[in-house]
Amino acid sequence: MNEPRHGYWCECWTQDLTEGERPMLRASLDAYSASQADRWVAVTLRTISSALDSDASDTAWAWLSQGRIATRQALLRSEPCTVTITHGQTRITWTIRPVLFVPLAHRQGLELPACAYAFKPGAPDYPS
């Protein structure tokens, strides 16, 4: 990949609603097509649906049967999408955002700037 490439950044977040905690990132994925991005959510929802309470399972299957089409169409229009279900006291949210993936410079075979050789690893910032 030598040129920037359009794609989608996908994340899965959970939040414990009883504790008032901040959401925690559980997984992420770089997808290069709208179908790959919404398929990631679909596979996950199908996988966990049997373990969900009835309301969350209904929400999951509603998205799988109807909402997935709207999600795909929105992604093709370069609009971000969110899918959320609540199981008991846990909120699970998948986000999909259109992004531009920029290639990173490969360090091998290139002349690095002088400052790269001046770097000396120091002690960690945390106590041992």
Coordinates of C-alpha atoms in Angstrom, one line a residue:
M1 CA 0.0 0.0 0.0
N2 CA 1.8 3.1 -1.2
E3 CA -1.2 5.5 -1.6
P4 CA -3.8 6.5 1.0
R5 CA -6.7 4.1 0.9
H6 CA -10.4 4.6 1.9
G7 CA -11.7 2.2 4.5
Y8 CA -13.6 1.9 7.7
W9 CA -12.4 1.9 11.3
C10 CA -14.5 -0.4 13.5
E11 CA -14.6 -0.6 17.2
C12 CA -16.5 -2.5 19.9
W13 CA -17.1 -0.8 23.2
T14 CA -18.8 -2.1 26.4
Q15 CA -20.1 -0.1 29.4
D16 CA -21.3 -1.3 32.8
L17 CA -24.4 0.8 33.3
T18 CA -24.7 0.0 37.1
E19 CA -21.2 1.5 38.0
G20 CA -21.4 4.6 35.8
E21 CA -18.0 3.6 34.4
R22 CA -16.7 5.0 31.1
P23 CA -17.0 2.7 28.1
M24 CA -14.1 0.3 27.5
L25 CA -12.7 -0.5 24.1
R26 CA -12.9 -4.3 23.6
A27 CA -11.9 -4.8 19.9
S28 CA -11.1 -2.9 16.8
L29 CA -10.8 -3.7 13.1
D30 CA -9.5 -1.9 10.0
A31 CA -11.9 -2.8 7.2
Y32 CA -11.4 -2.0 3.5
S33 CA -15.0 -2.3 2.3
A34 CA -18.5 -1.5 3.7
S35 CA -19.4 -5.2 3.5
Q36 CA -16.3 -6.2 5.5
A37 CA -17.1 -3.6 8.2
D38 CA -20.8 -4.5 8.7
R39 CA -20.0 -8.2 8.4
W40 CA -17.7 -7.9 11.5
V41 CA -20.7 -6.6 13.5
A42 CA -23.0 -9.2 12.0
V43 CA -20.7 -12.2 12.8
T44 CA -20.3 -10.9 16.4
L45 CA -24.0 -10.4 16.9
R46 CA -24.8 -13.9 15.5
T47 CA -22.1 -15.4 17.7
I48 CA -23.4 -13.9 21.0
S49 CA -27.1 -13.8 20.3
S50 CA -27.9 -17.1 22.0
A51 CA -26.3 -15.8 25.2
L52 CA -28.2 -12.5 25.2
D53 CA -31.4 -11.8 27.2
S54 CA -34.6 -11.7 25.1
D55 CA -34.7 -7.9 24.6
A56 CA -31.0 -7.7 23.5
S57 CA -31.5 -10.8 21.3
D58 CA -34.5 -9.2 19.6
T59 CA -32.5 -6.0 19.1
A60 CA -29.6 -7.9 17.6
W61 CA -31.8 -9.9 15.2
A62 CA -33.7 -6.7 14.2
W63 CA -30.4 -5.2 13.1
L64 CA -29.4 -8.3 11.4
S65 CA -32.6 -8.5 9.4
Q66 CA -33.4 -4.9 8.8
G67 CA -30.8 -2.5 10.2
R68 CA -27.8 -4.0 8.5
I69 CA -29.1 -2.9 5.1
A70 CA -29.4 0.7 6.4
T71 CA -26.0 0.5 7.9
R72 CA -24.4 -0.7 4.6
Q73 CA -26.2 2.1 2.7
A74 CA -25.0 4.7 5.2
L75 CA -21.4 3.4 5.0
L76 CA -21.5 3.6 1.2
R77 CA -22.5 7.3 1.6
S78 CA -19.4 7.7 3.9
E79 CA -21.5 8.2 7.0
P80 CA -20.5 6.8 10.4
C81 CA -22.7 4.1 11.9
T82 CA -23.4 2.8 15.4
V83 CA -25.1 -0.4 16.5
T84 CA -26.0 -0.7 20.2
I85 CA -27.6 -3.4 22.3
T86 CA -28.1 -3.6 26.0
H87 CA -27.8 -6.9 27.8
G88 CA -28.7 -6.7 31.4
Q89 CA -26.6 -3.9 32.8
T90 CA -24.1 -3.9 30.0
R91 CA -24.3 -1.7 26.9
I92 CA -22.4 -3.0 23.9
T93 CA -21.7 -0.5 21.0
W94 CA -20.1 -1.1 17.7
T95 CA -19.0 2.0 15.8
I96 CA -18.0 2.1 12.1
R97 CA -16.4 5.3 10.7
P98 CA -15.2 6.0 7.2
V99 CA -11.4 6.7 7.3
L100 CA -8.5 7.3 5.0
F101 CA -5.7 4.8 5.8
V102 CA -2.3 6.5 5.3
P103 CA 0.6 4.2 4.5
L104 CA 3.5 4.3 7.0
A105 CA 7.1 4.8 6.0
H106 CA 9.1 1.6 6.0
R107 CA 12.3 2.0 8.0
Q108 CA 14.4 -0.6 6.3
G109 CA 16.6 0.5 3.4
L110 CA 16.0 4.2 4.1
E111 CA 18.3 6.8 5.4
L112 CA 16.9 7.9 8.8
P113 CA 17.3 11.4 10.1
A114 CA 20.2 12.0 12.6
C115 CA 17.8 12.3 15.5
A116 CA 16.8 8.7 15.1
Y117 CA 20.3 7.6 16.1
A118 CA 20.4 10.0 19.0
F119 CA 17.5 8.3 20.8
K120 CA 18.5 6.5 24.0
P121 CA 15.8 4.5 25.7
G122 CA 15.3 5.7 29.3
A123 CA 13.7 4.3 32.4
P124 CA 10.0 3.5 32.3
D125 CA 7.7 6.3 33.5
Y126 CA 6.1 3.9 36.0
P127 CA 7.6 2.6 39.3
S128 CA 9.2 -0.8 39.1

